[in-house]
Coordinates of C-alpha atoms in Angstrom, one line a residue:
M1 CA -11.7 88.2 -75.2
T2 CA -12.2 88.7 -78.4
E3 CA -10.0 87.7 -81.8
T4 CA -10.4 90.4 -83.4
Q5 CA -8.7 92.5 -80.2
A6 CA -4.4 93.0 -79.6
T7 CA -2.9 89.7 -79.0
H8 CA -1.7 89.0 -75.9
I9 CA 1.6 88.4 -75.5
Q10 CA 3.1 87.2 -72.3
E11 CA 4.5 90.0 -69.6
P12 CA 8.1 88.6 -69.5
A13 CA 8.0 90.2 -73.0
I14 CA 6.7 92.6 -72.6
D15 CA 9.5 93.5 -69.5
K16 CA 12.0 93.2 -72.2
L17 CA 10.1 95.6 -74.6
K18 CA 10.9 97.7 -71.6
G19 CA 14.0 97.4 -71.5
Q20 CA 15.3 98.2 -75.3
I21 CA 12.4 100.7 -74.4
Q22 CA 15.5 102.6 -71.8
H23 CA 17.8 101.6 -73.9
V24 CA 20.0 105.4 -74.3
S25 CA 22.0 105.0 -77.1
M26 CA 18.4 104.0 -79.5
S27 CA 17.5 106.9 -81.8
R28 CA 13.6 109.6 -81.0
A29 CA 11.9 106.4 -84.2
E30 CA 13.7 103.2 -82.1
R31 CA 13.0 104.1 -79.2
E32 CA 8.7 105.0 -80.3
Q33 CA 8.6 102.1 -82.4
L34 CA 9.7 99.6 -79.9
E35 CA 7.2 102.5 -77.4
R36 CA 4.2 101.5 -80.2
A37 CA 4.6 97.2 -80.0
R38 CA 4.6 97.6 -76.1
E39 CA 1.2 99.6 -76.6
N40 CA 0.5 96.8 -78.9
A41 CA 1.0 94.1 -76.8
L42 CA -0.9 95.4 -74.3
P43 CA -4.6 93.2 -73.6
F44 CA -6.8 96.4 -75.2
A45 CA -8.6 96.8 -71.6
E46 CA -5.4 97.5 -70.6
R47 CA -4.1 100.1 -71.5
T48 CA -3.1 103.4 -70.0
G49 CA -2.5 105.4 -73.1
W50 CA -3.3 105.8 -76.6
R51 CA -1.1 106.7 -79.2
K52 CA -2.6 108.4 -82.9
R53 CA -0.5 109.1 -86.1
H54 CA -0.3 112.4 -86.5
M55 CA -0.7 113.1 -90.7
Y56 CA 1.4 114.7 -91.0
R57 CA 4.4 114.4 -87.5
G58 CA 4.7 111.2 -85.4
W59 CA 2.6 109.5 -83.3
Q60 CA 1.5 111.4 -80.2
L61 CA -0.5 110.0 -77.2
E62 CA -3.3 110.5 -76.2
P63 CA -4.5 110.0 -72.1
V64 CA -7.5 107.6 -71.3
E65 CA -10.0 109.0 -69.6
L66 CA -12.0 105.7 -69.9
Q67 CA -11.1 101.9 -70.1
A68 CA -13.6 99.2 -71.5
D69 CA -13.5 95.3 -72.8
N70 CA -13.6 97.1 -75.7
F71 CA -13.7 100.2 -76.6
A72 CA -11.3 103.8 -75.2
I73 CA -12.2 106.8 -74.5
T74 CA -9.2 109.5 -75.3
R75 CA -8.7 112.7 -75.6
S76 CA -7.3 114.6 -77.9
N77 CA -4.7 117.1 -78.2
Y78 CA -7.7 119.3 -80.1
G79 CA -10.0 118.9 -76.9
Y80 CA -12.5 116.4 -77.8
R81 CA -13.5 113.1 -76.2
V82 CA -13.1 110.1 -79.6
L83 CA -14.1 106.9 -79.2
N84 CA -11.5 104.0 -79.8
S85 CA -12.7 99.6 -80.4
P86 CA -11.3 97.1 -82.2
E87 CA -14.4 96.0 -83.0
L88 CA -16.6 99.1 -84.8
G89 CA -16.3 98.8 -88.5
I90 CA -16.1 102.8 -89.4
I91 CA -15.9 103.6 -93.1
D92 CA -14.8 107.6 -92.4
V93 CA -16.5 110.3 -95.9
D94 CA -14.9 113.7 -96.1
F95 CA -17.2 116.2 -99.1
D96 CA -15.7 118.0 -101.1
F97 CA -15.9 122.6 -99.2
G98 CA -14.4 123.1 -101.9
A99 CA -14.1 126.8 -103.6
G100 CA -17.5 127.0 -105.5
I101 CA -18.8 123.7 -103.4
S102 CA -22.7 124.1 -102.7
E103 CA -25.3 122.9 -100.7
M104 CA -26.2 121.0 -104.2
H105 CA -23.0 119.4 -104.5
M106 CA -23.0 118.0 -101.0
A107 CA -26.2 116.0 -101.6
V108 CA -24.2 114.8 -104.7
Q109 CA -22.3 113.7 -102.9
R110 CA -24.2 112.6 -99.0
M111 CA -27.0 110.2 -101.7
E112 CA -23.4 108.4 -103.9
A113 CA -21.7 108.2 -100.7
I114 CA -25.4 106.1 -99.8
T115 CA -25.6 105.0 -102.8
N116 CA -22.3 102.5 -102.6
I117 CA -23.3 101.8 -99.2
R118 CA -26.6 100.1 -100.0
D119 CA -25.0 98.5 -103.7
W120 CA -22.3 97.0 -100.2
V121 CA -24.8 95.0 -98.4
A122 CA -27.2 94.2 -101.3
A123 CA -24.0 92.1 -102.5
H124 CA -24.2 91.5 -98.9
P125 CA -26.5 91.3 -97.2
E126 CA -25.1 89.3 -94.5
Q127 CA -23.9 93.1 -93.0
S128 CA -25.8 96.1 -91.4
W129 CA -24.4 99.7 -91.5
R130 CA -26.1 102.5 -90.0
V131 CA -25.0 106.0 -92.0
Y132 CA -25.3 109.4 -89.9
R133 CA -24.6 112.4 -90.8
T134 CA -21.7 115.2 -89.6
A135 CA -20.9 118.1 -90.3
A136 CA -18.2 117.5 -93.1
G137 CA -19.5 114.5 -94.2
L138 CA -20.6 111.1 -93.5
R139 CA -19.7 108.2 -90.6
M140 CA -20.5 104.6 -91.7
I141 CA -20.8 101.9 -88.9
R142 CA -21.1 98.8 -88.9
T143 CA -23.2 96.6 -86.6
D144 CA -24.2 92.8 -87.3
A145 CA -20.7 92.3 -86.0
P146 CA -17.1 93.0 -85.3
Q147 CA -15.2 94.9 -88.1
P148 CA -11.5 93.2 -89.1
L149 CA -9.3 95.5 -89.3
D150 CA -8.4 93.8 -92.5
E151 CA -8.8 93.1 -96.2
T152 CA -12.5 92.5 -95.8
Y153 CA -12.2 95.9 -94.3
D154 CA -9.9 97.4 -96.8
A155 CA -13.0 96.4 -99.0
V156 CA -15.5 98.2 -98.2
R157 CA -13.2 101.4 -97.4
N158 CA -13.0 101.2 -101.6
A159 CA -16.2 99.9 -102.4
I160 CA -17.4 104.3 -100.7
T161 CA -15.6 106.1 -103.3
E162 CA -15.9 108.9 -101.1
A163 CA -14.3 106.7 -98.0
D164 CA -11.0 108.7 -96.1
R165 CA -8.7 106.6 -97.5
L166 CA -5.9 108.5 -94.8
Y167 CA -8.2 107.9 -91.7
C168 CA -8.8 103.6 -92.6
D169 CA -5.2 103.8 -92.7
L170 CA -4.5 105.1 -89.7
C171 CA -7.4 103.3 -87.6
K172 CA -5.0 99.9 -89.2
E173 CA -1.9 101.6 -88.1
Q174 CA -3.5 102.2 -84.5
N175 CA -5.2 98.5 -84.3
A176 CA -8.3 100.4 -83.8
F177 CA -11.1 102.2 -85.8
R178 CA -11.5 105.6 -84.0
A179 CA -14.9 108.2 -83.9
R180 CA -14.5 111.3 -82.3
I181 CA -17.7 111.0 -80.4
S182 CA -17.7 115.7 -79.6
P183 CA -17.2 119.4 -81.7
K184 CA -13.9 120.0 -82.2
V185 CA -13.0 123.5 -80.4
H186 CA -13.5 125.9 -83.3
R187 CA -16.8 124.8 -84.4
I188 CA -18.7 125.9 -80.9
G189 CA -17.2 129.4 -80.4
A190 CA -15.1 127.3 -77.6
D191 CA -12.2 128.1 -75.7
Y192 CA -9.1 125.4 -75.5
P193 CA -5.6 125.7 -75.1
G194 CA -3.3 125.6 -78.7
W195 CA -1.2 122.6 -79.7
S196 CA 1.1 121.8 -82.4
P197 CA 1.7 119.3 -83.5
Y198 CA 4.9 120.1 -85.1
A199 CA 7.1 120.3 -81.8
Y200 CA 8.5 117.1 -80.6
P201 CA 8.6 114.5 -78.3
E202 CA 4.5 115.1 -78.2
G203 CA 3.9 118.2 -79.4
F204 CA 3.9 121.6 -78.3
W205 CA 1.3 123.0 -75.8
D206 CA 1.0 127.5 -75.3
H207 CA 0.5 125.6 -71.9
S208 CA -1.1 122.0 -70.8
P209 CA -5.4 122.6 -70.9
T210 CA -6.2 123.1 -67.1
P211 CA -8.8 120.6 -65.4
K212 CA -11.0 124.4 -64.9
E213 CA -10.7 124.8 -69.1
I214 CA -11.3 121.0 -70.4
L215 CA -14.7 121.5 -68.3
A216 CA -16.1 124.8 -69.4
Y217 CA -15.3 122.8 -73.4
E218 CA -16.9 120.0 -72.0
M219 CA -19.8 122.6 -70.9
K220 CA -20.1 124.4 -74.2
A221 CA -19.7 121.1 -76.5
A222 CA -23.1 119.6 -74.0
Q223 CA -25.2 122.3 -76.6
Y224 CA -24.0 120.7 -79.1
K225 CA -24.5 116.8 -81.2
V226 CA -21.6 115.7 -83.5
T227 CA -23.5 113.1 -85.7
E228 CA -27.3 112.7 -86.7
L229 CA -28.6 109.2 -88.6
L230 CA -29.7 109.4 -91.4
E231 CA -29.7 105.6 -92.6
V232 CA -30.2 102.0 -91.6
V233 CA -28.2 100.2 -93.7
G234 CA -29.3 96.5 -94.0
S235 CA -31.7 94.3 -91.3
G236 CA -30.1 96.8 -88.7
Q237 CA -29.0 93.9 -86.3
V238 CA -26.5 95.5 -83.2
H239 CA -24.0 91.9 -82.2
A240 CA -24.2 91.9 -79.5
E241 CA -20.4 92.3 -78.8
L242 CA -20.9 95.8 -80.1
V243 CA -24.4 97.2 -78.2
A244 CA -22.8 98.2 -74.7
V245 CA -19.6 100.5 -77.9
L246 CA -22.4 101.9 -80.4
K247 CA -25.0 103.3 -76.8
Y248 CA -22.1 105.1 -75.9
H249 CA -21.2 105.9 -79.4
D250 CA -24.7 107.5 -79.2
D251 CA -25.0 109.1 -76.5
G252 CA -21.9 110.9 -76.6
C253 CA -22.6 112.2 -80.3
R254 CA -26.2 112.6 -78.5
V255 CA -28.1 111.3 -82.1
E256 CA -31.2 111.7 -80.9
S257 CA -31.3 114.8 -78.6
T258 CA -32.7 118.1 -81.0
L259 CA -29.5 119.5 -80.1
P260 CA -28.0 122.0 -83.2
M261 CA -24.9 120.4 -85.0
E262 CA -21.4 121.2 -84.9
T263 CA -21.1 123.9 -87.6
P264 CA -18.5 123.2 -90.1
D265 CA -16.4 125.4 -92.5
R266 CA -14.0 125.5 -95.0
K267 CA -11.1 124.1 -93.1
S268 CA -12.3 121.8 -91.3

């Protein structure tokens, strides 16, 4: 296990957290905080649940579908699959899709963000980043070394004018970077049970998704790509510890395919 992975806490400490969580007099917020602490205390490769902080309401649990040494694949409440890694450094860039924004404006935003990362690498030549186009912006991934979620991450985030600050903050709270690797349901005309974050404890479903509904979404999702590689900034070096997780990302997003990109819209 690398230094960037979660710190291992001895079993008695984890058992103590379990006992605290079960205490009946605790408030929901206190129980939730202890549950997150217990999850974060586990070595990364031993997590069986993944708790993502919703930007509006609390923390929701995402089931783990695949767990490896330095990445996990979870299923979002909205149907799509997410790659989580404490090492694969990611900057998310969202473009302004407001009223009056044209393709020309989008191109300007894209070039500004790419210029930012080029300038960053020029000042930090030991680093290498891959820049991907997404339906609503860019995804930048560091490949030369594992990226800690510390002040060095804050520095590169601040260097990218269009970087999504909320995304960066959520990664730090979760102690792992997140990257969506399958399309959003409404962007590909697929169906999936509705879910709302405004109901406790874990959100509200009109009904829980069935295996058949998940399969139907996956079959539709296989017809679209999520990202497209635009540029490699720097040497292109891929650190040995990042080879597997980067390949899973690119394969999951169908980066090298000729499939159409999921369709962006003004609401996402």
